[in-house]
Every structure is written in C-alpha cells, then in structure tokens.
XYZ file of N, CA, C and O in Angstrom:
384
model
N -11.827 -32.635 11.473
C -12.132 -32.903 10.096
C -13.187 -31.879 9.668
O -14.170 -31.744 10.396
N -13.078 -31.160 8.577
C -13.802 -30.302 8.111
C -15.079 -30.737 7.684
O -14.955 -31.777 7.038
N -16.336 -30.340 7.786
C -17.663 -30.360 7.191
C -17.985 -30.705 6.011
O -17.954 -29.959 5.033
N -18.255 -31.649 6.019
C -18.629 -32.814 4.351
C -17.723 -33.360 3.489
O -17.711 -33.632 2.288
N -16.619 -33.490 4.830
C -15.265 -34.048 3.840
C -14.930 -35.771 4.661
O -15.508 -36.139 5.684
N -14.231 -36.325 4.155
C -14.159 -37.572 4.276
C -12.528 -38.132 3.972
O -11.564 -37.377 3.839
N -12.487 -39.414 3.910
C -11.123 -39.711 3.689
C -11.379 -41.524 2.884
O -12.259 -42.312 3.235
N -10.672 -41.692 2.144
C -10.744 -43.065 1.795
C -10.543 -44.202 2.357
O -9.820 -44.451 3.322
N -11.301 -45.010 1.640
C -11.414 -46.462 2.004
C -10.655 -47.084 2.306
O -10.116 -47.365 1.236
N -9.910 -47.790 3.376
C -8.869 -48.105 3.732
C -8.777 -49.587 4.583
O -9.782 -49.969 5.183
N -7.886 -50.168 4.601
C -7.377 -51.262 5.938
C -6.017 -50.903 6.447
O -5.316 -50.105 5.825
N -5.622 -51.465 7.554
C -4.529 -51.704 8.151
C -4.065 -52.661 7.671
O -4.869 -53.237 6.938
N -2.357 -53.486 7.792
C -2.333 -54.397 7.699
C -2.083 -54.659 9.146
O -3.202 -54.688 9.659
N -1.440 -54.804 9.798
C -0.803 -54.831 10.929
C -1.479 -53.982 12.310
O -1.223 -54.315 13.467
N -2.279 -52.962 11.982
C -2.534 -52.147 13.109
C -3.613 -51.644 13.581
O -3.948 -50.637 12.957
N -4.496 -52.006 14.667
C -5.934 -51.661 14.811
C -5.973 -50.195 15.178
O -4.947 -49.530 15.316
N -7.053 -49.771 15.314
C -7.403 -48.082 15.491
C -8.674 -48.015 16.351
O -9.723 -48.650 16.242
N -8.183 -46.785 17.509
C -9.258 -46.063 17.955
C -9.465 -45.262 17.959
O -8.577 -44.419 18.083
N -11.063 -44.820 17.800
C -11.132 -43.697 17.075
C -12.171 -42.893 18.544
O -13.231 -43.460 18.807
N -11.801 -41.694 19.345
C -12.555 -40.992 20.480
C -13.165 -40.179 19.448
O -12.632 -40.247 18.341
N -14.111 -39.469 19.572
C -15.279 -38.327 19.058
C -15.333 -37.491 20.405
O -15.705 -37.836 21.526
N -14.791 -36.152 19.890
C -14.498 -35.461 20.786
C -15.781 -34.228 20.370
O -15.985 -33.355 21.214
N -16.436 -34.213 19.333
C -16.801 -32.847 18.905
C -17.906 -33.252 17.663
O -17.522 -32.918 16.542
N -18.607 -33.610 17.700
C -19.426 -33.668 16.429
C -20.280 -35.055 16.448
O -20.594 -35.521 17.543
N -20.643 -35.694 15.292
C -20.920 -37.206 15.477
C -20.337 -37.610 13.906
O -20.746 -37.227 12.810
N -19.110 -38.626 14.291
C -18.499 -39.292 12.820
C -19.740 -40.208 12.484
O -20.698 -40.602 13.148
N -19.243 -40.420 10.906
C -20.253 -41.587 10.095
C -18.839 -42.326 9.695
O -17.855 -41.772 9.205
N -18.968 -43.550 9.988
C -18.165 -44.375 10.029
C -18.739 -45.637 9.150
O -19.881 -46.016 9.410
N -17.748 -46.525 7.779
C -18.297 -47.353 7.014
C -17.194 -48.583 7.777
O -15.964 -48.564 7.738
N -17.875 -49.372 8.296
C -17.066 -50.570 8.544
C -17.106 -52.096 7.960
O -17.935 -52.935 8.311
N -16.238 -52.272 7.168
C -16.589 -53.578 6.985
C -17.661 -53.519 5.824
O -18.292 -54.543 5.561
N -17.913 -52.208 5.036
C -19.327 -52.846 4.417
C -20.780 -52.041 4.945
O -21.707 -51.722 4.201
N -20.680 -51.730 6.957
C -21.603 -51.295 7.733
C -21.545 -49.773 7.824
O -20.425 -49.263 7.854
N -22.549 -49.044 7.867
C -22.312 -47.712 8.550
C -22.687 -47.673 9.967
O -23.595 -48.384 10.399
N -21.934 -46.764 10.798
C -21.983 -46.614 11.724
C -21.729 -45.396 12.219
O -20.762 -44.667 11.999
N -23.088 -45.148 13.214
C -22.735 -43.437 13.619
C -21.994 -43.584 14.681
O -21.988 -44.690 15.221
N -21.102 -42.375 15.293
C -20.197 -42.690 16.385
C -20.509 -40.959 16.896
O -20.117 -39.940 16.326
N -21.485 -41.096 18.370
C -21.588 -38.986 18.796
C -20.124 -39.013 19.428
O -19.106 -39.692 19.288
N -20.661 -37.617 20.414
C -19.629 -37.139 20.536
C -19.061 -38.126 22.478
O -19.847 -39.011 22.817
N -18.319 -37.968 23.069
C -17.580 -38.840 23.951
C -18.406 -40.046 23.764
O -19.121 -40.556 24.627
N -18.211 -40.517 22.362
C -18.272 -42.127 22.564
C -16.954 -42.962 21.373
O -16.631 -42.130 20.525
N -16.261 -44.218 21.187
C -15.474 -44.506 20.867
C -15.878 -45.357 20.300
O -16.988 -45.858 20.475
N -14.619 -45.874 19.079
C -14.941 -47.017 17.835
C -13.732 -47.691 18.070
O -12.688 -47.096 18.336
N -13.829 -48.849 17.988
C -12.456 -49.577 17.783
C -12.721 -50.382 16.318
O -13.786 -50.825 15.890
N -11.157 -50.421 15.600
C -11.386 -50.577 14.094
C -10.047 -51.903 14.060
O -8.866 -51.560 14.083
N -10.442 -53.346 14.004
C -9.115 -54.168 14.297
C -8.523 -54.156 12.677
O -9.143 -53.893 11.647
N -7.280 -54.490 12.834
C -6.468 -54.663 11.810
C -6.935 -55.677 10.596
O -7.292 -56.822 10.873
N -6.918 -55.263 9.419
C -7.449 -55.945 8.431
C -8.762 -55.743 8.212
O -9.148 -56.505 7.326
N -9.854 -54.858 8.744
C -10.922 -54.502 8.949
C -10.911 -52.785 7.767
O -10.250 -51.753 7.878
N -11.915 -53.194 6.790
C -11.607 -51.587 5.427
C -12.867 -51.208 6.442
O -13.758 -51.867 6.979
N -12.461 -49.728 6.426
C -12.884 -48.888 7.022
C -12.890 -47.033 6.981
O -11.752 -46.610 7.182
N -13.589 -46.280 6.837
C -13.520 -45.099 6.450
C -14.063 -44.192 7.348
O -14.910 -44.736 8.056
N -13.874 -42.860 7.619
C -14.983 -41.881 8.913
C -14.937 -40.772 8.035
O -13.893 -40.562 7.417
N -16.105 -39.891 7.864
C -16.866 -39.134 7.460
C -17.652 -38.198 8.102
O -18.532 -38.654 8.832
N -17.525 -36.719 7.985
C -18.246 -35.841 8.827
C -19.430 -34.910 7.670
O -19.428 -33.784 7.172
N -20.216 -35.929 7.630
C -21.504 -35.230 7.134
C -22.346 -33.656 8.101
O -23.279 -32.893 7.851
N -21.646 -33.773 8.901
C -22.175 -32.214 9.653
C -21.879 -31.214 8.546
O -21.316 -31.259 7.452
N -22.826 -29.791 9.686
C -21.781 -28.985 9.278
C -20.601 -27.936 9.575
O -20.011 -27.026 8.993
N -20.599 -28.665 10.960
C -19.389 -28.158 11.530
C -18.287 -29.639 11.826
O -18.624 -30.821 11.744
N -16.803 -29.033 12.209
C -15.805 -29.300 12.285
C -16.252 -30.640 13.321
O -17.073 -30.594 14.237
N -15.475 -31.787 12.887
C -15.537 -32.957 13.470
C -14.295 -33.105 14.108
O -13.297 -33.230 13.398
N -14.157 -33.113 15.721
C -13.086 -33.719 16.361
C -12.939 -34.597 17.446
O -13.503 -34.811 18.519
N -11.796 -35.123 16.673
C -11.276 -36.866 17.394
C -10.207 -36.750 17.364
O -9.541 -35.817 16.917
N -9.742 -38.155 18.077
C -8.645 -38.933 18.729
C -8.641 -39.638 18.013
O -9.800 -39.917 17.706
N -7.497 -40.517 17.145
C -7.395 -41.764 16.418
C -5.648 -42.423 17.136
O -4.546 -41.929 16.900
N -6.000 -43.800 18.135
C -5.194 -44.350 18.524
C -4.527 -45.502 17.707
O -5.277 -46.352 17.226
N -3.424 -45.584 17.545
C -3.062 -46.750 16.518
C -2.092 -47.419 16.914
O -1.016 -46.897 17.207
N -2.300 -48.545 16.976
C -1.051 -49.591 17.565
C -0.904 -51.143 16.800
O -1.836 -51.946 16.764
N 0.462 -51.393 16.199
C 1.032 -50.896 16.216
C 0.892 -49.402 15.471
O -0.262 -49.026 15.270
N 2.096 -48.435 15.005
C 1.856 -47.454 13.934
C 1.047 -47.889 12.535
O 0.695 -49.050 12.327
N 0.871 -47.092 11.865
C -0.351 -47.026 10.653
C 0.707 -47.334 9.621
O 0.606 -48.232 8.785
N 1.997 -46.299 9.787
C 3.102 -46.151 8.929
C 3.623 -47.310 7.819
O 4.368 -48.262 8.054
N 2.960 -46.911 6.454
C 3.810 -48.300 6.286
C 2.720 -49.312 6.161
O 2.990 -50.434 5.733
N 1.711 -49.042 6.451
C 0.938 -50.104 6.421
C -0.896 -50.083 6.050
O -1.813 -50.843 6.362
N -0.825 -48.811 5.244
C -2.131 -48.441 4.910
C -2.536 -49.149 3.154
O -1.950 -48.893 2.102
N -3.396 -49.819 3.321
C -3.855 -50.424 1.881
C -5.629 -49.691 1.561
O -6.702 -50.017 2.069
N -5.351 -48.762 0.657
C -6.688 -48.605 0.363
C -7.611 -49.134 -0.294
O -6.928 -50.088 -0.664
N -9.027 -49.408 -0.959
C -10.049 -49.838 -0.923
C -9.883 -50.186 -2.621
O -10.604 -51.040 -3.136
N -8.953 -49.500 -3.344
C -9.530 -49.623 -4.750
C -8.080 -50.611 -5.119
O -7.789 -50.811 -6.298
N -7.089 -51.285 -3.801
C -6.202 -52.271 -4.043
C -6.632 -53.334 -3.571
O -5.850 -54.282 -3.503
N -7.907 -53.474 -3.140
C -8.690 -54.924 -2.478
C -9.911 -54.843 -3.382
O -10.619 -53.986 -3.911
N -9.765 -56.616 -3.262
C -11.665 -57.110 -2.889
C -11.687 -57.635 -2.002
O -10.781 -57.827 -1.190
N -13.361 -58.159 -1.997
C -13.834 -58.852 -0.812
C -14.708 -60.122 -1.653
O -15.416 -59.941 -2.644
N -14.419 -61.577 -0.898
C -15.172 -62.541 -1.501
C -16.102 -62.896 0.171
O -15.978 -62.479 1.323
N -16.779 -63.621 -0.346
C -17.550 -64.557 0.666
C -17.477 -65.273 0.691
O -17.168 -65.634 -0.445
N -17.571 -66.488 1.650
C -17.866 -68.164 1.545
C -18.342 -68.618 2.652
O -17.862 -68.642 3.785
N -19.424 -69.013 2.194
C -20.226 -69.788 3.256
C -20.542 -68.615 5.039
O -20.657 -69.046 6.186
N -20.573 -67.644 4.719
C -21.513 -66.456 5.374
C -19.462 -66.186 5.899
O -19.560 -65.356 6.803
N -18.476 -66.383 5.790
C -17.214 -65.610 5.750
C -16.854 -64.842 4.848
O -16.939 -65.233 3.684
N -16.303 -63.404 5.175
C -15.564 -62.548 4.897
C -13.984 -62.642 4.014
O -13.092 -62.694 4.861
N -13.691 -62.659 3.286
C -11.993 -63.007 2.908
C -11.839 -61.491 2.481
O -12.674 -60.587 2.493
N -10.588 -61.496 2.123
C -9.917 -60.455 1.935
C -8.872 -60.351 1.046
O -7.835 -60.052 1.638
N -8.700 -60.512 -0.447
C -7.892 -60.561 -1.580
C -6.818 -59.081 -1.552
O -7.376 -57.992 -1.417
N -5.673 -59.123 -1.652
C -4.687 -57.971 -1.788
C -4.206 -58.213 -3.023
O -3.786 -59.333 -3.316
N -4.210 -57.260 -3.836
C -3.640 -56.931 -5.049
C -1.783 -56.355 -4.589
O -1.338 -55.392 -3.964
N -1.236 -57.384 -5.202
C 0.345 -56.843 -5.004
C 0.627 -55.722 -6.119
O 1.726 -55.171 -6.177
C-alpha cells in the first residue's frame, strides 16, 4: 500500500480477515478503535466487524490479507451502515 493512502470503511458479511504486516506498521480503525499493527505482527478482523488499514508512513506498506470464507460478494462499506448501542452492546443496522 502506498504512503498516506488508505482504503474505506468497510465490513464483511460472511468473511473474517487476516491481516500479516510484512513491511511497515499499518494503522488499523476497528470497530470504532485504532490500532497500530508493526511489522511481523498480525490482526485478525471477524466477520461483521467495520474495519479499515491505513499507511500513514512514508514508505510502502506490505501485507498479507487472509480471507475466509472469500470477501467476493460480500463487502458492505461504512456509508451503507450504522451503528446503535444498547445497554453497553454494539448492533449493526444494514441499509438494503
């Protein structure tokens, strides 16, 4: 991933993700959280979980992103959801 570039806000429906850091240190928004991730260390991202990675460096960020099942087909980004709370829970509203 190129230097100060990023990718949108996203969930799975169906498919969790791992993400290896092979080369840099990702900034990772999970859930709401940021999270730094260096280099040989790993993120796991479960399904239904909005989530985004970001390379604020300024060199080239590289990783591994494992996905099972496939992603295909099943990516909902951030500006087709909300998020409510209740009673210190998380929900998750999908806009059809």
């Amino acid at each position: 991933m190129p230097p100060k570039a990023s990718e949108r806000t996203h969930f799975h429906r169906f498919a969790s993700q791992y993400f290896r850091i092979l080369q840099g240190i990702a900034s990772f928004e999970v859930d709401g959280d940021q999270v730094s991730v260096p280099s040989g260390v790993g993120i796991h991202i479960s399904a239904g979980v909005s989530h985004c990675i970001h390379n604020h460096g300024d060199e080239d960020l590289v990783f591994l992103v494992f996905s099972m099942p496939t992603t295909q087909n099943n990516r909902v980004d951030a500006e087709y959801t909300s998020q409510i709370s209740l009673h210190g829970k998380r929900f998750r509203a999908v806009e059809n």
